[in-house]
XYZ file of C-alpha atoms in Angstrom:
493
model
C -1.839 28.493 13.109
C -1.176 27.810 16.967
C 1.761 29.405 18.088
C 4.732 26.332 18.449
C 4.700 24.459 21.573
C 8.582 24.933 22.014
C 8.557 22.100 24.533
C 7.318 19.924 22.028
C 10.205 20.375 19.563
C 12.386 17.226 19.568
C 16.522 18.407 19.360
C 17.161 16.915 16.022
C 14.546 19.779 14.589
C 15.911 22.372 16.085
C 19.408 21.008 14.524
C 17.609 21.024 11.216
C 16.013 24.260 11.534
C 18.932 25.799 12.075
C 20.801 23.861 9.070
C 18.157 25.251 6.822
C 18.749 28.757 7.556
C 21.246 29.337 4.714
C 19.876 27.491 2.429
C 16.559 28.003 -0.012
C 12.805 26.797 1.254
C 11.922 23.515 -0.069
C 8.080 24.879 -1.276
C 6.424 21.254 -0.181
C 8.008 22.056 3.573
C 5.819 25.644 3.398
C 2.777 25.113 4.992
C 0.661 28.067 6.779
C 4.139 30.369 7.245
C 5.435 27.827 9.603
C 7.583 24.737 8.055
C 7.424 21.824 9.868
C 6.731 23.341 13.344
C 5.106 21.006 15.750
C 2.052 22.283 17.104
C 0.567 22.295 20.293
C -2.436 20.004 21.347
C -2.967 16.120 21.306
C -0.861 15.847 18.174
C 2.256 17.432 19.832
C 4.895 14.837 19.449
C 6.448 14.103 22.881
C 9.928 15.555 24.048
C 12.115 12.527 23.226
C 11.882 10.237 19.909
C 10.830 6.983 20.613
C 13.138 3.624 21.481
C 11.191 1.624 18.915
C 9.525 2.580 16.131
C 6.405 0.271 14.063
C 8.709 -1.403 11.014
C 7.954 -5.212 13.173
C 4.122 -3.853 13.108
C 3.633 -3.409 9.668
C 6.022 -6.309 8.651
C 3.974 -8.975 10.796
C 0.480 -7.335 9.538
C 1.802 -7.390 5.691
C 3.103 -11.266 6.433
C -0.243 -12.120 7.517
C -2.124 -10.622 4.822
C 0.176 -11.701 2.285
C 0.058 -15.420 3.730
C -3.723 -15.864 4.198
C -4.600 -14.227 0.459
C -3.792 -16.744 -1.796
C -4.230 -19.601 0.793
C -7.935 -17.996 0.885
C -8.414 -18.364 -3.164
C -6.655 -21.736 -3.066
C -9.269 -22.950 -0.582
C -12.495 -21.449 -1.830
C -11.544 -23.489 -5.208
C -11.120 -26.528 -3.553
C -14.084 -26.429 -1.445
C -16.210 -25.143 -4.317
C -14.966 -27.366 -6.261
C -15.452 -30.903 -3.487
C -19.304 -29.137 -3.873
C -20.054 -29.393 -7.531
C -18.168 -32.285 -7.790
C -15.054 -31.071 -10.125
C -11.967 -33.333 -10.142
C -10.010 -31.668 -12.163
C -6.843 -29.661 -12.930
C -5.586 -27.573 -15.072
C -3.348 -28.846 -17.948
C 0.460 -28.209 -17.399
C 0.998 -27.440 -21.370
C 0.000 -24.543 -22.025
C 0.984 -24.548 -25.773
C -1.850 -27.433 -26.087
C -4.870 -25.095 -26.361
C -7.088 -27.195 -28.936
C -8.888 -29.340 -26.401
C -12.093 -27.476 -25.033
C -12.351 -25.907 -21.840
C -14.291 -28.371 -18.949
C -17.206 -26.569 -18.738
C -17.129 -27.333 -14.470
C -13.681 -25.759 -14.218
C -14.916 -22.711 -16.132
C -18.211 -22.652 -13.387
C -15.578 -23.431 -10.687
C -13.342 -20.369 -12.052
C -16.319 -18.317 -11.969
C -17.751 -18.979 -8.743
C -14.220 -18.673 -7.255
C -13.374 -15.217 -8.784
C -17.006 -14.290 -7.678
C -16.924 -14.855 -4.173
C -13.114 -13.844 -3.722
C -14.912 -9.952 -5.097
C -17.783 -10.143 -2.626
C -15.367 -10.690 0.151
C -12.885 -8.010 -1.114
C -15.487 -5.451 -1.706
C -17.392 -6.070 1.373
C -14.227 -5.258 3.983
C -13.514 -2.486 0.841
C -16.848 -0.723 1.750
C -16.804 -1.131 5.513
C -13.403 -0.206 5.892
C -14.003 3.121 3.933
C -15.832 4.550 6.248
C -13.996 2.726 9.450
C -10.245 3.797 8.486
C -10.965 7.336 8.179
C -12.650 7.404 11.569
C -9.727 6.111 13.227
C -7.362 7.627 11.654
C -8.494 10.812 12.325
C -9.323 9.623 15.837
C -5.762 8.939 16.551
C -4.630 12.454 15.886
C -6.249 13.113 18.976
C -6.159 9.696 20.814
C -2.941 8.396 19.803
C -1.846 5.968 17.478
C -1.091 2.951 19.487
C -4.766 2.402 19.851
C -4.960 2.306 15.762
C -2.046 -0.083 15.508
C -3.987 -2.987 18.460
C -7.434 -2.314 17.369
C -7.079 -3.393 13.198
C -4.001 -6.206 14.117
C -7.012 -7.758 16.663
C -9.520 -7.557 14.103
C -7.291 -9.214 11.435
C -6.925 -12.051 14.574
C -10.598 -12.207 15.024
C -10.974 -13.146 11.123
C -8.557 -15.460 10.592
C -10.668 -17.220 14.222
C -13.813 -17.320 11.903
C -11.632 -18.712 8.658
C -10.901 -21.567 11.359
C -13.948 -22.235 12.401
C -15.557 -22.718 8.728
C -12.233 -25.173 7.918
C -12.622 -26.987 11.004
C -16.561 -27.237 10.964
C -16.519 -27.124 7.234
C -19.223 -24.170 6.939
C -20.489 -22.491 4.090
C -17.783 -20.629 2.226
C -20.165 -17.680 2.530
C -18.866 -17.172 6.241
C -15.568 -16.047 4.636
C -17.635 -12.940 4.332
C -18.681 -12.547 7.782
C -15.013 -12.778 9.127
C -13.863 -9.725 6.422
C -16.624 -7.831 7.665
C -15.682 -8.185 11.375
C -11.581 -7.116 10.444
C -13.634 -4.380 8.075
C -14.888 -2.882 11.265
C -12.069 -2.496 13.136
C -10.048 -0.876 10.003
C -8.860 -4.046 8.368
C -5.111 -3.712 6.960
C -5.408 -0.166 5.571
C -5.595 1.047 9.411
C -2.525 -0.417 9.889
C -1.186 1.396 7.071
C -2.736 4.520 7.847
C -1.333 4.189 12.103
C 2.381 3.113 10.647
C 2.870 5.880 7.980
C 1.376 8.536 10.165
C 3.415 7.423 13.109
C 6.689 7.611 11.554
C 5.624 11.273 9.824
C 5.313 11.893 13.640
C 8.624 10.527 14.509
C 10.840 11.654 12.089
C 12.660 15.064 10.824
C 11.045 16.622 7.134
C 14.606 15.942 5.995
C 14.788 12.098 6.566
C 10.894 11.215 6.453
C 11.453 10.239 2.804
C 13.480 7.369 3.521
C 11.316 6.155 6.554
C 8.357 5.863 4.507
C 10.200 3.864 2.193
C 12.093 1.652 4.779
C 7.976 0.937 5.491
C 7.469 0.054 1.884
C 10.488 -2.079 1.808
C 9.137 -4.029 4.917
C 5.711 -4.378 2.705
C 7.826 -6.276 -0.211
C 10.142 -8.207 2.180
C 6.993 -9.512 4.138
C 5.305 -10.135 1.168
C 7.923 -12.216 -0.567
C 8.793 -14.750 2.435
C 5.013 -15.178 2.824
C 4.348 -16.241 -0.624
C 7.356 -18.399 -0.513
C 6.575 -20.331 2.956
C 2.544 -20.147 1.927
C 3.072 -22.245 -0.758
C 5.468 -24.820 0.228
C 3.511 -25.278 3.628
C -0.106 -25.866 1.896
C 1.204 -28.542 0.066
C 3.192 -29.873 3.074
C 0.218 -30.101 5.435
C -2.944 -28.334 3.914
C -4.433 -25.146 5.175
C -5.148 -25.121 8.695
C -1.764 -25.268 10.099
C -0.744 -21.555 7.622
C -3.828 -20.107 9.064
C -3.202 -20.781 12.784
C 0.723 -19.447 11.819
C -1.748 -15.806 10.438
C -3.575 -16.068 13.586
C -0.264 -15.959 15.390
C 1.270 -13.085 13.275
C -1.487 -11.044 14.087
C -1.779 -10.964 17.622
C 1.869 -11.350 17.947
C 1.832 -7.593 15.874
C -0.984 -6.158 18.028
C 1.394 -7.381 21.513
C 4.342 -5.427 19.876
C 2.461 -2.604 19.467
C 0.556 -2.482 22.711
C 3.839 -3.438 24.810
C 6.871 -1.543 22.725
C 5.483 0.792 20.379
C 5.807 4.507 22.512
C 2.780 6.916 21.573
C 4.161 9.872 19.386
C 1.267 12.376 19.958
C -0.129 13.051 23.489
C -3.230 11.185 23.822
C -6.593 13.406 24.595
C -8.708 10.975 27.095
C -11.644 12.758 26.295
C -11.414 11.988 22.835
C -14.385 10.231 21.079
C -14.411 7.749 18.745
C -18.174 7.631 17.155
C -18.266 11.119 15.818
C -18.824 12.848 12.564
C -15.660 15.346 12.927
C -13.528 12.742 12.201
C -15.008 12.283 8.404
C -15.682 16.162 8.433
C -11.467 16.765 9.410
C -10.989 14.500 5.994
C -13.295 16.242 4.186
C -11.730 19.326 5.453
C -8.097 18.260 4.438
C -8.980 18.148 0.729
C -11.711 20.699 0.418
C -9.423 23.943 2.320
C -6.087 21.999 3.095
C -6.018 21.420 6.462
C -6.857 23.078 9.112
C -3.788 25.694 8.931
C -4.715 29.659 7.888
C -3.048 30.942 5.152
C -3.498 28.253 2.725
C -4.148 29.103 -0.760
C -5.590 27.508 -3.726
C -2.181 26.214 -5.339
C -1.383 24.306 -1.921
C -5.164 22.656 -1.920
C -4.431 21.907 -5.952
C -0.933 20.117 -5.081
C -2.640 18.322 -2.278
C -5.033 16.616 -5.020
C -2.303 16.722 -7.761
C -0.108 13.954 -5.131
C -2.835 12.346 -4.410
C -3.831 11.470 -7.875
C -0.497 11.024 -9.233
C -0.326 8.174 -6.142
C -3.794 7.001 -7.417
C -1.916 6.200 -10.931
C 0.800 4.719 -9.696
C -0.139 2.445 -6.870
C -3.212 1.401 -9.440
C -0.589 0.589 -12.010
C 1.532 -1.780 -9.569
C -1.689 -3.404 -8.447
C -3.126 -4.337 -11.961
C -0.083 -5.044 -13.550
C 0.814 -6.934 -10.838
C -1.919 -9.339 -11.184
C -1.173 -10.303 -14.908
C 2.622 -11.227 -14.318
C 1.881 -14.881 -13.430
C -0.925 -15.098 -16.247
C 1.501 -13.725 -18.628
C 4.121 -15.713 -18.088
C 1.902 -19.251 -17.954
C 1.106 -18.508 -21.315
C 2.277 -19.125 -24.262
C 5.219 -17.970 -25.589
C 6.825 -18.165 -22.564
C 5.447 -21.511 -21.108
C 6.981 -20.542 -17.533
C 7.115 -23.708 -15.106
C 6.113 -23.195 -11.282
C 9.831 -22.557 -10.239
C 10.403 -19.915 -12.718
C 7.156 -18.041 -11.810
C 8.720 -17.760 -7.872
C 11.892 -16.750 -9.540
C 9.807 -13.604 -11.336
C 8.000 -12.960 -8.367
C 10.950 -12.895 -5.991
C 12.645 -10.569 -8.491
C 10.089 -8.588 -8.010
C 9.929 -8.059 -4.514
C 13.715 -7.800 -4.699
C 13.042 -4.557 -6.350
C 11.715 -2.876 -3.333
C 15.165 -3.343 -1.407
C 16.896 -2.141 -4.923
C 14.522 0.961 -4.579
C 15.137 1.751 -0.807
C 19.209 1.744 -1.851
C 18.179 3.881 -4.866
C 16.535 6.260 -3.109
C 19.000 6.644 0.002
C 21.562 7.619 -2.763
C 19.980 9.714 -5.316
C 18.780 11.831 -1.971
C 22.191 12.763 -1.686
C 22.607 14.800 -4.842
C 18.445 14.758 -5.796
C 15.156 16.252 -5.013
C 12.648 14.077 -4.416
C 10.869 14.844 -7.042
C 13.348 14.040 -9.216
C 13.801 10.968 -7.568
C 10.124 10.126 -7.774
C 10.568 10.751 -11.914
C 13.837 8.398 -12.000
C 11.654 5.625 -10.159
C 8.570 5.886 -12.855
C 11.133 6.557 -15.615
C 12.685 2.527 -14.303
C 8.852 1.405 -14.187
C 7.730 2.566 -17.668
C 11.212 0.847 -18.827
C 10.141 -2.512 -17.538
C 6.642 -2.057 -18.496
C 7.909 -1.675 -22.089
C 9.978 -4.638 -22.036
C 7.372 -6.734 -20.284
C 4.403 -5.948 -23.437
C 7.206 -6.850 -25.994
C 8.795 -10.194 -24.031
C 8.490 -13.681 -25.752
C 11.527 -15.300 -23.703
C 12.701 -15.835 -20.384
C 15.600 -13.890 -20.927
C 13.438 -10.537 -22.033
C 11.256 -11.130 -19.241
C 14.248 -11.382 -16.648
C 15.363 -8.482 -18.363
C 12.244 -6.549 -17.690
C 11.963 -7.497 -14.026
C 15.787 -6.145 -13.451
C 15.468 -2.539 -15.298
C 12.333 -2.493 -12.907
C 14.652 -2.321 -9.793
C 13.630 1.209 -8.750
C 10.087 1.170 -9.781
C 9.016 1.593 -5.782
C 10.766 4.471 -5.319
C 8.025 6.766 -6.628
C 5.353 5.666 -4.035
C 7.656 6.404 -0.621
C 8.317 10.050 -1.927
C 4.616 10.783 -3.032
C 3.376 9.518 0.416
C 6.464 12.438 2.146
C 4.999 15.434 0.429
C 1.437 15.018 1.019
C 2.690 14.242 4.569
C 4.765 17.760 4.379
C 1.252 19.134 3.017
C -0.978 19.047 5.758
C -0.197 19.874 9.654
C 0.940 17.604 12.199
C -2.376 17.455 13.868
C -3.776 16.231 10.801
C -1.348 13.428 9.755
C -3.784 10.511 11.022
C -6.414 11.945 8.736
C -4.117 12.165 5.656
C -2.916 8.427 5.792
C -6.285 7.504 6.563
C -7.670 8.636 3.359
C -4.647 7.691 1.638
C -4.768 4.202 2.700
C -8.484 4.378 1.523
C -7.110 5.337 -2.117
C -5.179 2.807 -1.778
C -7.777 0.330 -0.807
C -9.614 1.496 -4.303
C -6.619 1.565 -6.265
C -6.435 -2.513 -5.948
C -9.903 -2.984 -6.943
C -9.651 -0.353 -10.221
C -6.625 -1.823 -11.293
C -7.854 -5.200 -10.739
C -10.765 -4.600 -12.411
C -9.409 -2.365 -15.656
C -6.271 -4.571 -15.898
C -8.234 -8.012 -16.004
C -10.703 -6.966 -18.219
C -8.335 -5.061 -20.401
C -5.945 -8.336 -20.777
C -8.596 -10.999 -22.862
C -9.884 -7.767 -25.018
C -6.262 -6.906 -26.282
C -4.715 -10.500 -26.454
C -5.469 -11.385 -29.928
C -3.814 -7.937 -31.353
C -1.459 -7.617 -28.999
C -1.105 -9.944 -26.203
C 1.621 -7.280 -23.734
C -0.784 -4.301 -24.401
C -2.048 -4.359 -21.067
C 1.906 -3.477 -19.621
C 1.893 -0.836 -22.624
C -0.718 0.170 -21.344
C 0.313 1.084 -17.690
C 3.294 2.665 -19.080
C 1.524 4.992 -20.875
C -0.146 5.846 -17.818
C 2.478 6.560 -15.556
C 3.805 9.229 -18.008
C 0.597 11.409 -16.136
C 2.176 11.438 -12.778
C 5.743 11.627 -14.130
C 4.390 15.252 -16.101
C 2.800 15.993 -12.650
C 5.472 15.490 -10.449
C 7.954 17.082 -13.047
C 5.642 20.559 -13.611
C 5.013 20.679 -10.136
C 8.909 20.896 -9.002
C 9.348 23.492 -11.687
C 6.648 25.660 -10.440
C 7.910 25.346 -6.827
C 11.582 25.635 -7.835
C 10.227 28.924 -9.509
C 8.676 30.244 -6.697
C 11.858 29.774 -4.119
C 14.018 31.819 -6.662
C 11.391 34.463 -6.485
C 11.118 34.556 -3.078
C 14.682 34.242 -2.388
C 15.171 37.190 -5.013
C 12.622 39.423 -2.696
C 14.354 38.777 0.207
């Protein structure tokens, strides 16, 4: 490793430095000899912490996203359904299920779901190989740069959304705009910029909770969207929501561009359209990084994380996606206002997670507060496959209140795994798994749902909860082996 750039080092790690003299090695802060030293190059963080940091960036970005998605589905039905000619809506009782399904709506349902995965799975691919290019790029060129370039992109698809509601084009154009925002990183580069910035930013100590203020501004954005998406379609139809996206998006890119202070020192020289940006990725998981010293146990917990984050974030995203079918099912029946009520309950549990988390820190390893977040989710997932009431299902949704606070603590130790210089690269490819974690669980979680219905119709959430008991073994052997290796050490010494 580089020998420390001593300028570099911001006061507060110094202060910590010192404070962690006397006290044990925390094994995920052991990295190449060094813990948590700043090294020197582009990635050196600058010699005073930033006035502003990018929470309003990755609010505005998730607000957009989260208002355009279902506004996008809710459109392609209506417009494929004005082209075959399908006047119809669904029935509002659900317990009536002898008449037989229109066999337009089930074409319209098709042709709906079908072009909603073309356009998901086209910016999927072409972001794959875009967000690890930048995000590697802005170890060396900054992250500001990643921040404008994907918020712009977003702007320039929502433009092309316009256009085909104003002109009336082809649905199939829908495509062409997700490919544009695909090329400049889409919403996973905005991911990737915000998580690496504030793993620039902040102390090993307190980086924990800044990832998960992030992933509270991710459920707080997401719940006002879906609450002012839907009130304002109906209001006044979809144009006016979309030029409100539009808005969001370039009012995000401004911040960033005008408030948000680089944390690394830019390199001017440093290209963009290069292959050692895929080949530093590669690098991170195939030797860990590009410290010396690394040995095979640190490359194995760097995949370990990584696939325990692969579980979990799946899990959210394809259990997330049967809640409302669930629920307008019989037994439960649930009307329109009850189904916000479940969903804002929801999102309600990523604030309950953030105050979770601040407090078991105090007297908890992460770990161990990683194991008390799945331990809430499998609880709720439990309830959920058994619930045939409102009250159950309520009571589900509230022992769920800390199921977030795994995903904030796996993202801090493969941050604390890798070097400085490479945190652009990590969140890159973790925004990437991330990116394939929503189509997998989509995919498993739909399909799974009709299969098991008629045996068991909450399967599916038994299902996840299994699951999660993978990365909760993980996490837990994993802290054992490294709390067993800092009593050895500390035994040597």
């Amino acid at each position: 490793m580089d020998e420390p750039d001593t300028a570099a080092i911001l006061p507060e790690d110094l202060l910590s430095a010192a404070s962690l003299d006397d006290q044990p090695p925390d094994s995920d802060d052991v990295h190449g000899g060094e813990a948590g030293v700043q090294t020197t190059g582009a990635a050196a963080r600058p010699a005073c912490p930033p006035p502003v940091s990018v929470e309003p960036v990755l609010f505005l970005s998730m607000f957009s996203v989260a208002l355009q998605a279902p506004l996008c589905t809710q459109y392609l039905w209506d417009r494929i359904s004005e082209d075959l000619g399908y006047n119809g809506s669904k029935s509002s009782d659900c317990v009536n299920s002898s008449a037989p399904p229109d066999p337009l709506q089930k074409e319209v349902e098709t042709l709906t779901a079908h072009w909603n995965l073309y356009i998901n799975l086209g910016g999927f691919l072409v972001g794959i190989l875009v967000v690890p290019l930048l995000g590697s790029w802005s170890d060396v060129a900054g992250r500001r740069l990643v921040l404008v370039l994907p918020n712009l992109g977003l702007a320039l698809q929502v433009v092309v959304y316009l256009v085909v509601m104003y002109l009336r084009l082809p649905v199939a154009y829908f495509l062409v705009g997700r490919l544009l925002s695909g090329l400049s990183g889409d919403f996973n580069a905005v991911l990737a910029g915000c998580f690496a910035y504030v793993a620039d930013v902040s102390d090993r100590r307190s980086r924990t909770f800044r990832v998960a203020v992030l992933e509270a501004c991710l459920g707080l954005s997401g719940m006002l969207a879906s609450i002012i998406g839907g009130q304002w379609r109906r209001a006044q139809g979809y144009i006016n929501p979309f030029w409100l996206v539009l808005a969001t998006n370039l009012a995000s890119a401004l911040y960033a561009y005008l408030f948000v202070r680089e944390s690394v020192h830019p390199d001017p020289s440093a290209k963009l359209l290069t292959t050692r940006h895929h080949k530093a990725v590669w690098r991170l998981y195939s030797t860990g990084g590009g410290s010396e010293g690394v040995g095979r146990f640190h490359r194995c917990k760097l995949w370990l994380y990584t696939l325990c984050f692969f579980l979990v974030v799946t899990v959210h995203f394809g259990s997330r996606d049967l809640y409302v079918l669930y629920e307008l099912s019989s037994p439960l029946c649930w009307s329109s206002a009850l189904i916000g009520y479940g969903s804002a309950a929801l999102h309600l549990a990523y604030l309950s997670s953030l105050l979770g988390l601040k407090l078991m820190q105090r007297c908890l390893e992460d770990s161990w507060v990683a194991l008390v977040g799945l331990a809430s989710n499998i609880i709720g997932l439990v309830v959920f496959s058994v619930a045939d009431s409102t009250q159950l299902m309520f009571t589900g949704y509230g022992l769920c209140f800390l199921f977030m606070a795994a995903t904030p603590v796996l993202r801090s130790k493969l941050s604390k795994l890798v070097d400085p210089s490479e945190q652009g690269a990590l969140f890159a490819s973790v925004a990437c798994v991330e990116s394939s974690c929503y189509l997998v669980g989509s995919s498993l979680f739909n399909s799974l749902y009709p299969a098991t219905r008629h045996f068991m119709k909450g399967f599916t959430f038994l299902f996840a909860a299994i699951v999660l008991f993978i990365p909760a073994g993980i996490i837990g052997v994993l802290q054992c082996l490294d709390q067993r290796r800092a009593r050895r050490e500390s035994a040597a010494s």
